[in-house]
């Protein structure tokens, strides 16, 4: 675990989630620095893996880290919703598992030039450095009402209107540190996280379209015809977790008739599998002590079994 700059969260739970995958391909939609990927390959010598990332630094690092696994690994660069959809179309039932760790990596947070941290001297936050939209444009060019919506919906900032108003009055900003200092007095104190964290989170989600990416990935899985598949999604805040929870619930329902329907007319055969985790899995005490960033991580698992009896 020491050879990677990013400690993979819920590593034991991820290994267990894919233990039923005795052979086939696991898609790691958010390969990052290869932590989860290498663990899965180590624990099952019959598995192959497609690793996806849009960050060229992560691609370069993981290409070297996963090189010893030879032809068991294929690395693709791009937005995971697009690349995973294409891989599903190409590989079909060879795919036995899909993993997505929805969040920014520790190394990205720690690299101040990437602009993810409230201490950064830049305003960037792009997971793909070549993407056209950065935090600079969001903070300095979005309207006050657009900023308010982002802060409220993506950061669940309670006084989003006042924060957005202050941002517009005080801009232009050239660094995350400058922005954080300008709004610090407006943010609630006394929590375990830095007061500006939720604002930075909201901007980051907008820049990278993180909720849209997650939704499109789930759409691609739902639209596939893969018969058996383990889907494991790690999220770090309530918006992402709610999307995953609701989609897994939908996938598990046989009846899709309206709640007020007098009787079932849909055929009662719409379930594509079952929810494995009734409640999300969270980090164990020793992991929390070793990696404080795991405290917000939640893992939900779904098992697709199309046309197969339980």
PDB file of C-alpha atoms in Angstrom:
ATOM      1  CA  UNK A   1       0.000   0.000   0.000  1.00  0.00           C
ATOM      2  CA  UNK A   2       2.976   2.322   0.454  1.00  0.00           C
ATOM      3  CA  UNK A   3       3.939   2.416  -3.229  1.00  0.00           C
ATOM      4  CA  UNK A   4       0.923   4.466  -4.269  1.00  0.00           C
ATOM      5  CA  UNK A   5       0.433   8.175  -3.550  1.00  0.00           C
ATOM      6  CA  UNK A   6      -3.305   7.523  -3.178  1.00  0.00           C
ATOM      7  CA  UNK A   7      -4.625   5.114  -0.554  1.00  0.00           C
ATOM      8  CA  UNK A   8      -7.681   3.311  -1.983  1.00  0.00           C
ATOM      9  CA  UNK A   9     -10.650   3.595   0.355  1.00  0.00           C
ATOM     10  CA  UNK A  10     -12.687   0.605   1.506  1.00  0.00           C
ATOM     11  CA  UNK A  11     -10.063  -1.703   0.006  1.00  0.00           C
ATOM     12  CA  UNK A  12     -11.192  -4.807   1.930  1.00  0.00           C
ATOM     13  CA  UNK A  13     -14.813  -4.192   1.051  1.00  0.00           C
ATOM     14  CA  UNK A  14     -13.973  -3.751  -2.637  1.00  0.00           C
ATOM     15  CA  UNK A  15     -12.044  -7.036  -2.716  1.00  0.00           C
ATOM     16  CA  UNK A  16     -14.994  -8.791  -1.088  1.00  0.00           C
ATOM     17  CA  UNK A  17     -17.482  -7.126  -3.444  1.00  0.00           C
ATOM     18  CA  UNK A  18     -15.840  -8.742  -6.453  1.00  0.00           C
ATOM     19  CA  UNK A  19     -15.014 -12.103  -4.865  1.00  0.00           C
ATOM     20  CA  UNK A  20     -17.823 -13.772  -6.901  1.00  0.00           C
ATOM     21  CA  UNK A  21     -15.982 -12.735 -10.091  1.00  0.00           C
ATOM     22  CA  UNK A  22     -13.909 -15.865 -10.586  1.00  0.00           C
ATOM     23  CA  UNK A  23     -12.882 -14.935 -14.114  1.00  0.00           C
ATOM     24  CA  UNK A  24     -13.638 -12.312 -16.708  1.00  0.00           C
ATOM     25  CA  UNK A  25     -13.085  -8.563 -16.870  1.00  0.00           C
ATOM     26  CA  UNK A  26     -13.550  -5.932 -14.175  1.00  0.00           C
ATOM     27  CA  UNK A  27     -13.854  -2.339 -15.349  1.00  0.00           C
ATOM     28  CA  UNK A  28     -12.296   0.132 -12.919  1.00  0.00           C
ATOM     29  CA  UNK A  29     -14.012   3.309 -14.081  1.00  0.00           C
ATOM     30  CA  UNK A  30     -11.879   5.555 -11.878  1.00  0.00           C
ATOM     31  CA  UNK A  31      -8.495   3.860 -11.958  1.00  0.00           C
ATOM     32  CA  UNK A  32      -6.610   6.810 -10.496  1.00  0.00           C
ATOM     33  CA  UNK A  33      -3.275   5.593  -9.176  1.00  0.00           C
ATOM     34  CA  UNK A  34      -4.084   1.910  -9.495  1.00  0.00           C
ATOM     35  CA  UNK A  35      -4.828   1.125  -5.856  1.00  0.00           C
ATOM     36  CA  UNK A  36      -8.097  -0.758  -6.275  1.00  0.00           C
ATOM     37  CA  UNK A  37      -6.993  -2.157  -9.638  1.00  0.00           C
ATOM     38  CA  UNK A  38      -3.824  -3.753  -8.299  1.00  0.00           C
ATOM     39  CA  UNK A  39      -5.625  -5.195  -5.276  1.00  0.00           C
ATOM     40  CA  UNK A  40      -8.262  -6.862  -7.446  1.00  0.00           C
ATOM     41  CA  UNK A  41      -5.624  -8.283  -9.787  1.00  0.00           C
ATOM     42  CA  UNK A  42      -3.557  -9.563  -6.851  1.00  0.00           C
ATOM     43  CA  UNK A  43      -6.490 -11.338  -5.224  1.00  0.00           C
ATOM     44  CA  UNK A  44      -7.665 -13.131  -8.368  1.00  0.00           C
ATOM     45  CA  UNK A  45      -5.125 -14.323 -10.893  1.00  0.00           C
ATOM     46  CA  UNK A  46      -7.843 -15.135 -13.435  1.00  0.00           C
ATOM     47  CA  UNK A  47      -9.237 -11.603 -13.607  1.00  0.00           C
ATOM     48  CA  UNK A  48      -8.484  -9.112 -16.332  1.00  0.00           C
ATOM     49  CA  UNK A  49      -9.026  -5.387 -15.920  1.00  0.00           C
ATOM     50  CA  UNK A  50      -9.890  -2.342 -17.985  1.00  0.00           C
ATOM     51  CA  UNK A  51      -8.733   0.780 -16.170  1.00  0.00           C
ATOM     52  CA  UNK A  52     -10.201   4.162 -17.088  1.00  0.00           C
ATOM     53  CA  UNK A  53      -9.077   7.655 -16.174  1.00  0.00           C
ATOM     54  CA  UNK A  54      -9.100  11.104 -17.758  1.00  0.00           C
ATOM     55  CA  UNK A  55      -6.120  12.449 -15.816  1.00  0.00           C
ATOM     56  CA  UNK A  56      -2.866  12.025 -17.802  1.00  0.00           C
ATOM     57  CA  UNK A  57      -0.800  12.029 -14.600  1.00  0.00           C
ATOM     58  CA  UNK A  58      -2.837   9.098 -13.268  1.00  0.00           C
ATOM     59  CA  UNK A  59      -2.574   7.297 -16.612  1.00  0.00           C
ATOM     60  CA  UNK A  60       1.215   7.667 -16.635  1.00  0.00           C
ATOM     61  CA  UNK A  61       1.602   6.489 -13.042  1.00  0.00           C
ATOM     62  CA  UNK A  62      -0.775   3.533 -13.312  1.00  0.00           C
ATOM     63  CA  UNK A  63       0.649   2.403 -16.646  1.00  0.00           C
ATOM     64  CA  UNK A  64       3.946   1.821 -14.851  1.00  0.00           C
ATOM     65  CA  UNK A  65       2.393   0.453 -11.677  1.00  0.00           C
ATOM     66  CA  UNK A  66       0.214  -2.082 -13.483  1.00  0.00           C
ATOM     67  CA  UNK A  67       2.838  -3.039 -16.064  1.00  0.00           C
ATOM     68  CA  UNK A  68       3.816  -6.250 -14.178  1.00  0.00           C
ATOM     69  CA  UNK A  69       0.314  -7.634 -14.821  1.00  0.00           C
ATOM     70  CA  UNK A  70       1.015  -7.713 -18.538  1.00  0.00           C
ATOM     71  CA  UNK A  71      -1.878  -8.402 -20.871  1.00  0.00           C
ATOM     72  CA  UNK A  72      -4.289  -8.751 -17.962  1.00  0.00           C
ATOM     73  CA  UNK A  73      -4.563  -4.949 -17.969  1.00  0.00           C
ATOM     74  CA  UNK A  74      -5.856  -2.543 -20.593  1.00  0.00           C
ATOM     75  CA  UNK A  75      -5.772   1.191 -19.836  1.00  0.00           C
ATOM     76  CA  UNK A  76      -8.052   3.661 -21.597  1.00  0.00           C
ATOM     77  CA  UNK A  77      -8.175   7.417 -21.228  1.00  0.00           C
ATOM     78  CA  UNK A  78     -11.404   9.405 -21.281  1.00  0.00           C
ATOM     79  CA  UNK A  79     -14.595  10.182 -19.372  1.00  0.00           C
ATOM     80  CA  UNK A  80     -15.598   6.964 -17.694  1.00  0.00           C
ATOM     81  CA  UNK A  81     -19.243   7.110 -18.759  1.00  0.00           C
ATOM     82  CA  UNK A  82     -18.218   7.119 -22.443  1.00  0.00           C
ATOM     83  CA  UNK A  83     -15.335   4.661 -22.171  1.00  0.00           C
ATOM     84  CA  UNK A  84     -17.247   2.205 -19.970  1.00  0.00           C
ATOM     85  CA  UNK A  85     -20.218   2.297 -22.340  1.00  0.00           C
ATOM     86  CA  UNK A  86     -17.930   1.471 -25.262  1.00  0.00           C
ATOM     87  CA  UNK A  87     -16.208  -1.303 -23.299  1.00  0.00           C
ATOM     88  CA  UNK A  88     -19.574  -2.811 -22.357  1.00  0.00           C
ATOM     89  CA  UNK A  89     -20.527  -2.831 -26.026  1.00  0.00           C
ATOM     90  CA  UNK A  90     -17.246  -4.483 -27.025  1.00  0.00           C
ATOM     91  CA  UNK A  91     -16.812  -7.068 -24.278  1.00  0.00           C
ATOM     92  CA  UNK A  92     -20.412  -7.906 -23.337  1.00  0.00           C
ATOM     93  CA  UNK A  93     -20.724 -10.886 -21.014  1.00  0.00           C
ATOM     94  CA  UNK A  94     -16.946 -11.094 -20.584  1.00  0.00           C
ATOM     95  CA  UNK A  95     -17.405  -8.247 -18.090  1.00  0.00           C
ATOM     96  CA  UNK A  96     -18.113  -9.574 -14.610  1.00  0.00           C
ATOM     97  CA  UNK A  97     -17.691  -6.410 -12.540  1.00  0.00           C
ATOM     98  CA  UNK A  98     -17.785  -2.615 -12.691  1.00  0.00           C
ATOM     99  CA  UNK A  99     -16.199  -0.436  -9.993  1.00  0.00           C
ATOM    100  CA  UNK A 100     -16.456   3.341  -9.715  1.00  0.00           C
ATOM    101  CA  UNK A 101     -14.893   5.444  -6.954  1.00  0.00           C
ATOM    102  CA  UNK A 102     -16.656   8.783  -7.388  1.00  0.00           C
ATOM    103  CA  UNK A 103     -14.434  11.485  -5.986  1.00  0.00           C
ATOM    104  CA  UNK A 104     -11.188  13.367  -6.264  1.00  0.00           C
ATOM    105  CA  UNK A 105      -8.024  11.451  -5.415  1.00  0.00           C
ATOM    106  CA  UNK A 106      -5.708  12.295  -2.537  1.00  0.00           C
ATOM    107  CA  UNK A 107      -2.900  13.217  -4.919  1.00  0.00           C
ATOM    108  CA  UNK A 108      -5.122  15.609  -6.843  1.00  0.00           C
ATOM    109  CA  UNK A 109      -6.146  17.238  -3.565  1.00  0.00           C
ATOM    110  CA  UNK A 110      -2.551  17.507  -2.411  1.00  0.00           C
ATOM    111  CA  UNK A 111      -1.221  18.985  -5.661  1.00  0.00           C
ATOM    112  CA  UNK A 112      -1.965  22.651  -5.053  1.00  0.00           C
ATOM    113  CA  UNK A 113      -1.376  23.562  -8.683  1.00  0.00           C
ATOM    114  CA  UNK A 114      -4.468  21.486  -9.579  1.00  0.00           C
ATOM    115  CA  UNK A 115      -6.644  23.907  -7.620  1.00  0.00           C
ATOM    116  CA  UNK A 116      -8.791  21.345  -5.778  1.00  0.00           C
ATOM    117  CA  UNK A 117      -7.861  22.436  -2.259  1.00  0.00           C
ATOM    118  CA  UNK A 118      -9.043  25.593  -0.508  1.00  0.00           C
ATOM    119  CA  UNK A 119      -5.330  26.320   0.023  1.00  0.00           C
ATOM    120  CA  UNK A 120      -4.506  26.214  -3.702  1.00  0.00           C
ATOM    121  CA  UNK A 121      -2.881  29.147  -5.472  1.00  0.00           C
ATOM    122  CA  UNK A 122      -4.866  28.416  -8.644  1.00  0.00           C
ATOM    123  CA  UNK A 123      -8.538  28.052  -9.598  1.00  0.00           C
ATOM    124  CA  UNK A 124      -8.700  24.952 -11.777  1.00  0.00           C
ATOM    125  CA  UNK A 125     -10.258  21.722 -10.358  1.00  0.00           C
ATOM    126  CA  UNK A 126     -10.302  19.923 -13.725  1.00  0.00           C
ATOM    127  CA  UNK A 127      -9.792  16.175 -13.456  1.00  0.00           C
ATOM    128  CA  UNK A 128      -8.987  16.330 -17.161  1.00  0.00           C
ATOM    129  CA  UNK A 129      -6.516  19.224 -17.590  1.00  0.00           C
ATOM    130  CA  UNK A 130      -7.562  19.521 -21.254  1.00  0.00           C
ATOM    131  CA  UNK A 131     -11.247  20.117 -20.460  1.00  0.00           C
ATOM    132  CA  UNK A 132     -12.527  23.573 -21.517  1.00  0.00           C
ATOM    133  CA  UNK A 133     -14.321  24.474 -18.277  1.00  0.00           C
ATOM    134  CA  UNK A 134     -12.310  25.217 -15.134  1.00  0.00           C
ATOM    135  CA  UNK A 135     -13.196  26.591 -11.711  1.00  0.00           C
ATOM    136  CA  UNK A 136     -11.932  29.991 -12.866  1.00  0.00           C
ATOM    137  CA  UNK A 137     -14.754  30.318 -15.398  1.00  0.00           C
ATOM    138  CA  UNK A 138     -17.372  29.018 -12.961  1.00  0.00           C
ATOM    139  CA  UNK A 139     -16.376  31.397 -10.160  1.00  0.00           C
ATOM    140  CA  UNK A 140     -15.721  34.485 -12.271  1.00  0.00           C
ATOM    141  CA  UNK A 141     -18.218  34.186 -15.139  1.00  0.00           C
ATOM    142  CA  UNK A 142     -21.326  32.382 -13.843  1.00  0.00           C
ATOM    143  CA  UNK A 143     -24.277  34.557 -12.837  1.00  0.00           C
ATOM    144  CA  UNK A 144     -25.160  34.980  -9.176  1.00  0.00           C
ATOM    145  CA  UNK A 145     -28.278  32.847  -9.579  1.00  0.00           C
ATOM    146  CA  UNK A 146     -26.307  30.072 -11.291  1.00  0.00           C
ATOM    147  CA  UNK A 147     -23.706  30.107  -8.516  1.00  0.00           C
ATOM    148  CA  UNK A 148     -26.451  30.022  -5.890  1.00  0.00           C
ATOM    149  CA  UNK A 149     -28.026  26.975  -7.542  1.00  0.00           C
ATOM    150  CA  UNK A 150     -24.694  25.139  -7.711  1.00  0.00           C
ATOM    151  CA  UNK A 151     -23.862  25.889  -4.081  1.00  0.00           C
ATOM    152  CA  UNK A 152     -27.279  24.808  -2.868  1.00  0.00           C
ATOM    153  CA  UNK A 153     -27.657  21.672  -4.991  1.00  0.00           C
ATOM    154  CA  UNK A 154     -24.077  20.394  -5.154  1.00  0.00           C
ATOM    155  CA  UNK A 155     -22.672  21.659  -1.864  1.00  0.00           C
ATOM    156  CA  UNK A 156     -25.872  21.804   0.190  1.00  0.00           C
ATOM    157  CA  UNK A 157     -24.640  25.216   1.399  1.00  0.00           C
ATOM    158  CA  UNK A 158     -27.317  26.559   3.743  1.00  0.00           C
ATOM    159  CA  UNK A 159     -26.722  30.267   3.002  1.00  0.00           C
ATOM    160  CA  UNK A 160     -26.035  29.765  -0.702  1.00  0.00           C
ATOM    161  CA  UNK A 161     -27.583  33.091  -1.710  1.00  0.00           C
ATOM    162  CA  UNK A 162     -25.329  35.157   0.551  1.00  0.00           C
ATOM    163  CA  UNK A 163     -22.218  33.208  -0.444  1.00  0.00           C
ATOM    164  CA  UNK A 164     -23.012  33.585  -4.148  1.00  0.00           C
ATOM    165  CA  UNK A 165     -23.656  37.309  -3.672  1.00  0.00           C
ATOM    166  CA  UNK A 166     -20.303  37.729  -1.928  1.00  0.00           C
ATOM    167  CA  UNK A 167     -18.506  35.804  -4.663  1.00  0.00           C
ATOM    168  CA  UNK A 168     -19.952  38.081  -7.347  1.00  0.00           C
ATOM    169  CA  UNK A 169     -19.184  41.250  -5.371  1.00  0.00           C
ATOM    170  CA  UNK A 170     -15.592  40.253  -4.607  1.00  0.00           C
ATOM    171  CA  UNK A 171     -14.551  38.716  -7.932  1.00  0.00           C
ATOM    172  CA  UNK A 172     -12.438  38.273  -9.937  1.00  0.00           C
ATOM    173  CA  UNK A 173     -10.617  35.549  -8.025  1.00  0.00           C
ATOM    174  CA  UNK A 174      -7.427  33.933  -9.239  1.00  0.00           C
ATOM    175  CA  UNK A 175      -6.917  31.283  -6.552  1.00  0.00           C
ATOM    176  CA  UNK A 176      -8.937  28.907  -4.412  1.00  0.00           C
ATOM    177  CA  UNK A 177      -7.169  30.330  -1.369  1.00  0.00           C
ATOM    178  CA  UNK A 178      -8.356  33.833  -2.237  1.00  0.00           C
ATOM    179  CA  UNK A 179     -11.927  32.601  -2.705  1.00  0.00           C
ATOM    180  CA  UNK A 180     -11.852  30.654   0.548  1.00  0.00           C
ATOM    181  CA  UNK A 181     -10.650  33.686   2.487  1.00  0.00           C
ATOM    182  CA  UNK A 182     -13.389  35.856   0.979  1.00  0.00           C
ATOM    183  CA  UNK A 183     -16.244  33.561   2.051  1.00  0.00           C
ATOM    184  CA  UNK A 184     -14.738  32.103   5.221  1.00  0.00           C
ATOM    185  CA  UNK A 185     -16.713  34.395   7.547  1.00  0.00           C
ATOM    186  CA  UNK A 186     -19.990  33.232   5.982  1.00  0.00           C
ATOM    187  CA  UNK A 187     -19.447  29.509   6.494  1.00  0.00           C
ATOM    188  CA  UNK A 188     -20.559  27.523   9.577  1.00  0.00           C
ATOM    189  CA  UNK A 189     -17.745  26.724  11.984  1.00  0.00           C
ATOM    190  CA  UNK A 190     -17.210  23.872  14.414  1.00  0.00           C
ATOM    191  CA  UNK A 191     -17.463  20.943  11.989  1.00  0.00           C
ATOM    192  CA  UNK A 192     -14.759  18.379  11.270  1.00  0.00           C
ATOM    193  CA  UNK A 193     -14.261  19.738   7.764  1.00  0.00           C
ATOM    194  CA  UNK A 194     -12.877  23.137   6.758  1.00  0.00           C
ATOM    195  CA  UNK A 195     -15.703  25.689   6.428  1.00  0.00           C
ATOM    196  CA  UNK A 196     -14.980  26.260   2.728  1.00  0.00           C
ATOM    197  CA  UNK A 197     -15.000  22.568   1.811  1.00  0.00           C
ATOM    198  CA  UNK A 198     -18.651  22.415   0.732  1.00  0.00           C
ATOM    199  CA  UNK A 199     -18.239  25.447  -1.542  1.00  0.00           C
ATOM    200  CA  UNK A 200     -15.163  23.915  -3.169  1.00  0.00           C
ATOM    201  CA  UNK A 201     -17.007  20.618  -3.520  1.00  0.00           C
ATOM    202  CA  UNK A 202     -19.906  22.295  -5.305  1.00  0.00           C
ATOM    203  CA  UNK A 203     -17.613  24.073  -7.760  1.00  0.00           C
ATOM    204  CA  UNK A 204     -15.638  20.880  -8.425  1.00  0.00           C
ATOM    205  CA  UNK A 205     -18.801  18.901  -9.162  1.00  0.00           C
ATOM    206  CA  UNK A 206     -19.914  21.555 -11.648  1.00  0.00           C
ATOM    207  CA  UNK A 207     -16.522  21.728 -13.356  1.00  0.00           C
ATOM    208  CA  UNK A 208     -16.299  17.958 -13.850  1.00  0.00           C
ATOM    209  CA  UNK A 209     -20.029  17.215 -14.279  1.00  0.00           C
ATOM    210  CA  UNK A 210     -19.599  14.490 -11.674  1.00  0.00           C
ATOM    211  CA  UNK A 211     -23.285  13.773 -11.076  1.00  0.00           C
ATOM    212  CA  UNK A 212     -23.931  13.657 -14.806  1.00  0.00           C
ATOM    213  CA  UNK A 213     -21.045  11.242 -15.286  1.00  0.00           C
ATOM    214  CA  UNK A 214     -22.365   8.936 -12.569  1.00  0.00           C
ATOM    215  CA  UNK A 215     -25.889   9.018 -14.009  1.00  0.00           C
ATOM    216  CA  UNK A 216     -24.648   8.264 -17.532  1.00  0.00           C
ATOM    217  CA  UNK A 217     -22.590   5.324 -16.246  1.00  0.00           C
ATOM    218  CA  UNK A 218     -25.655   3.860 -14.524  1.00  0.00           C
ATOM    219  CA  UNK A 219     -27.658   4.450 -17.718  1.00  0.00           C
ATOM    220  CA  UNK A 220     -25.069   2.512 -19.747  1.00  0.00           C
ATOM    221  CA  UNK A 221     -25.138  -0.407 -17.297  1.00  0.00           C
ATOM    222  CA  UNK A 222     -28.934  -0.443 -17.307  1.00  0.00           C
ATOM    223  CA  UNK A 223     -29.081  -0.373 -21.113  1.00  0.00           C
ATOM    224  CA  UNK A 224     -26.615  -3.253 -21.476  1.00  0.00           C
ATOM    225  CA  UNK A 225     -27.634  -6.869 -21.899  1.00  0.00           C
ATOM    226  CA  UNK A 226     -24.933  -8.337 -19.655  1.00  0.00           C
ATOM    227  CA  UNK A 227     -26.514 -11.281 -17.838  1.00  0.00           C
ATOM    228  CA  UNK A 228     -24.436 -11.402 -14.642  1.00  0.00           C
ATOM    229  CA  UNK A 229     -22.530  -8.442 -13.264  1.00  0.00           C
ATOM    230  CA  UNK A 230     -21.341  -7.029  -9.945  1.00  0.00           C
ATOM    231  CA  UNK A 231     -21.652  -3.231  -9.740  1.00  0.00           C
ATOM    232  CA  UNK A 232     -19.862  -1.478  -6.854  1.00  0.00           C
ATOM    233  CA  UNK A 233     -20.016   2.299  -6.460  1.00  0.00           C
ATOM    234  CA  UNK A 234     -18.114   4.305  -3.841  1.00  0.00           C
ATOM    235  CA  UNK A 235     -19.483   7.777  -3.137  1.00  0.00           C
ATOM    236  CA  UNK A 236     -18.370  10.591  -0.827  1.00  0.00           C
ATOM    237  CA  UNK A 237     -21.420  12.757  -0.318  1.00  0.00           C
ATOM    238  CA  UNK A 238     -25.173  12.443  -0.080  1.00  0.00           C
ATOM    239  CA  UNK A 239     -26.026  13.570  -3.616  1.00  0.00           C
ATOM    240  CA  UNK A 240     -24.002  10.801  -5.244  1.00  0.00           C
ATOM    241  CA  UNK A 241     -25.120   8.222  -2.701  1.00  0.00           C
ATOM    242  CA  UNK A 242     -28.775   9.120  -3.297  1.00  0.00           C
ATOM    243  CA  UNK A 243     -28.372   8.649  -7.058  1.00  0.00           C
ATOM    244  CA  UNK A 244     -26.843   5.202  -6.569  1.00  0.00           C
ATOM    245  CA  UNK A 245     -29.340   4.137  -3.902  1.00  0.00           C
ATOM    246  CA  UNK A 246     -32.332   5.157  -6.012  1.00  0.00           C
ATOM    247  CA  UNK A 247     -31.018   3.505  -9.161  1.00  0.00           C
ATOM    248  CA  UNK A 248     -30.215   0.242  -7.377  1.00  0.00           C
ATOM    249  CA  UNK A 249     -33.694   0.295  -5.847  1.00  0.00           C
ATOM    250  CA  UNK A 250     -35.214   0.768  -9.300  1.00  0.00           C
ATOM    251  CA  UNK A 251     -33.195  -2.112 -10.712  1.00  0.00           C
ATOM    252  CA  UNK A 252     -34.404  -4.449  -7.973  1.00  0.00           C
ATOM    253  CA  UNK A 253     -38.137  -3.802  -8.448  1.00  0.00           C
ATOM    254  CA  UNK A 254     -40.262  -6.315 -10.310  1.00  0.00           C
ATOM    255  CA  UNK A 255     -43.336  -4.086 -10.419  1.00  0.00           C
ATOM    256  CA  UNK A 256     -43.014  -0.611 -11.913  1.00  0.00           C
ATOM    257  CA  UNK A 257     -46.690   0.307 -11.801  1.00  0.00           C
ATOM    258  CA  UNK A 258     -47.626   3.640 -10.182  1.00  0.00           C
ATOM    259  CA  UNK A 259     -48.010   3.486  -6.405  1.00  0.00           C
ATOM    260  CA  UNK A 260     -51.716   4.241  -6.667  1.00  0.00           C
ATOM    261  CA  UNK A 261     -52.421   1.498  -9.213  1.00  0.00           C
ATOM    262  CA  UNK A 262     -55.285  -0.823  -8.191  1.00  0.00           C
ATOM    263  CA  UNK A 263     -53.504  -3.867  -9.621  1.00  0.00           C
ATOM    264  CA  UNK A 264     -50.283  -4.724 -11.427  1.00  0.00           C
ATOM    265  CA  UNK A 265     -50.420  -4.311 -15.193  1.00  0.00           C
ATOM    266  CA  UNK A 266     -46.679  -4.071 -15.962  1.00  0.00           C
ATOM    267  CA  UNK A 267     -46.001  -7.807 -15.930  1.00  0.00           C
ATOM    268  CA  UNK A 268     -44.185  -7.806 -12.580  1.00  0.00           C
ATOM    269  CA  UNK A 269     -40.962  -8.969 -14.204  1.00  0.00           C
ATOM    270  CA  UNK A 270     -38.793  -5.864 -14.461  1.00  0.00           C
ATOM    271  CA  UNK A 271     -36.125  -6.652 -11.852  1.00  0.00           C
ATOM    272  CA  UNK A 272     -32.630  -7.108 -13.276  1.00  0.00           C
ATOM    273  CA  UNK A 273     -31.042  -8.279 -10.031  1.00  0.00           C
ATOM    274  CA  UNK A 274     -30.754  -7.608  -6.335  1.00  0.00           C
ATOM    275  CA  UNK A 275     -29.268  -5.095  -3.929  1.00  0.00           C
ATOM    276  CA  UNK A 276     -26.381  -6.705  -2.017  1.00  0.00           C
ATOM    277  CA  UNK A 277     -25.896  -3.880   0.485  1.00  0.00           C
ATOM    278  CA  UNK A 278     -29.155  -2.836   2.152  1.00  0.00           C
ATOM    279  CA  UNK A 279     -27.100  -0.152   3.899  1.00  0.00           C
ATOM    280  CA  UNK A 280     -23.874   1.268   2.453  1.00  0.00           C
ATOM    281  CA  UNK A 281     -20.583  -0.167   3.676  1.00  0.00           C
ATOM    282  CA  UNK A 282     -18.300   2.288   5.458  1.00  0.00           C
ATOM    283  CA  UNK A 283     -14.680   2.269   6.597  1.00  0.00           C
ATOM    284  CA  UNK A 284     -13.655   0.156   9.574  1.00  0.00           C
ATOM    285  CA  UNK A 285     -11.973   1.752  12.573  1.00  0.00           C
ATOM    286  CA  UNK A 286      -8.417   0.871  11.584  1.00  0.00           C
ATOM    287  CA  UNK A 287      -8.906   2.333   8.111  1.00  0.00           C
ATOM    288  CA  UNK A 288     -10.373   5.509   9.580  1.00  0.00           C
ATOM    289  CA  UNK A 289      -7.279   5.885  11.753  1.00  0.00           C
ATOM    290  CA  UNK A 290      -4.929   5.279   8.816  1.00  0.00           C
ATOM    291  CA  UNK A 291      -6.800   7.342   6.229  1.00  0.00           C
ATOM    292  CA  UNK A 292      -9.018  10.164   7.470  1.00  0.00           C
ATOM    293  CA  UNK A 293     -10.359  10.752   3.957  1.00  0.00           C
ATOM    294  CA  UNK A 294     -12.172   7.422   4.148  1.00  0.00           C
ATOM    295  CA  UNK A 295     -14.626   8.764   6.745  1.00  0.00           C
ATOM    296  CA  UNK A 296     -17.104   9.963   4.104  1.00  0.00           C
ATOM    297  CA  UNK A 297     -16.822   6.951   1.799  1.00  0.00           C
ATOM    298  CA  UNK A 298     -19.875   4.763   1.227  1.00  0.00           C
ATOM    299  CA  UNK A 299     -19.943   1.605  -0.877  1.00  0.00           C
ATOM    300  CA  UNK A 300     -23.119   0.187  -2.402  1.00  0.00           C
ATOM    301  CA  UNK A 301     -23.175  -3.097  -4.338  1.00  0.00           C
ATOM    302  CA  UNK A 302     -25.693  -4.476  -6.799  1.00  0.00           C
ATOM    303  CA  UNK A 303     -25.733  -7.869  -8.494  1.00  0.00           C
ATOM    304  CA  UNK A 304     -27.274  -7.986 -11.954  1.00  0.00           C
ATOM    305  CA  UNK A 305     -28.846 -11.331 -12.873  1.00  0.00           C
ATOM    306  CA  UNK A 306     -30.829 -10.792 -16.042  1.00  0.00           C
ATOM    307  CA  UNK A 307     -33.153 -13.677 -16.894  1.00  0.00           C
ATOM    308  CA  UNK A 308     -31.603 -15.911 -14.238  1.00  0.00           C
ATOM    309  CA  UNK A 309     -33.422 -17.432 -11.289  1.00  0.00           C
ATOM    310  CA  UNK A 310     -32.139 -16.642  -7.809  1.00  0.00           C
TER     311      UNK A 310
END
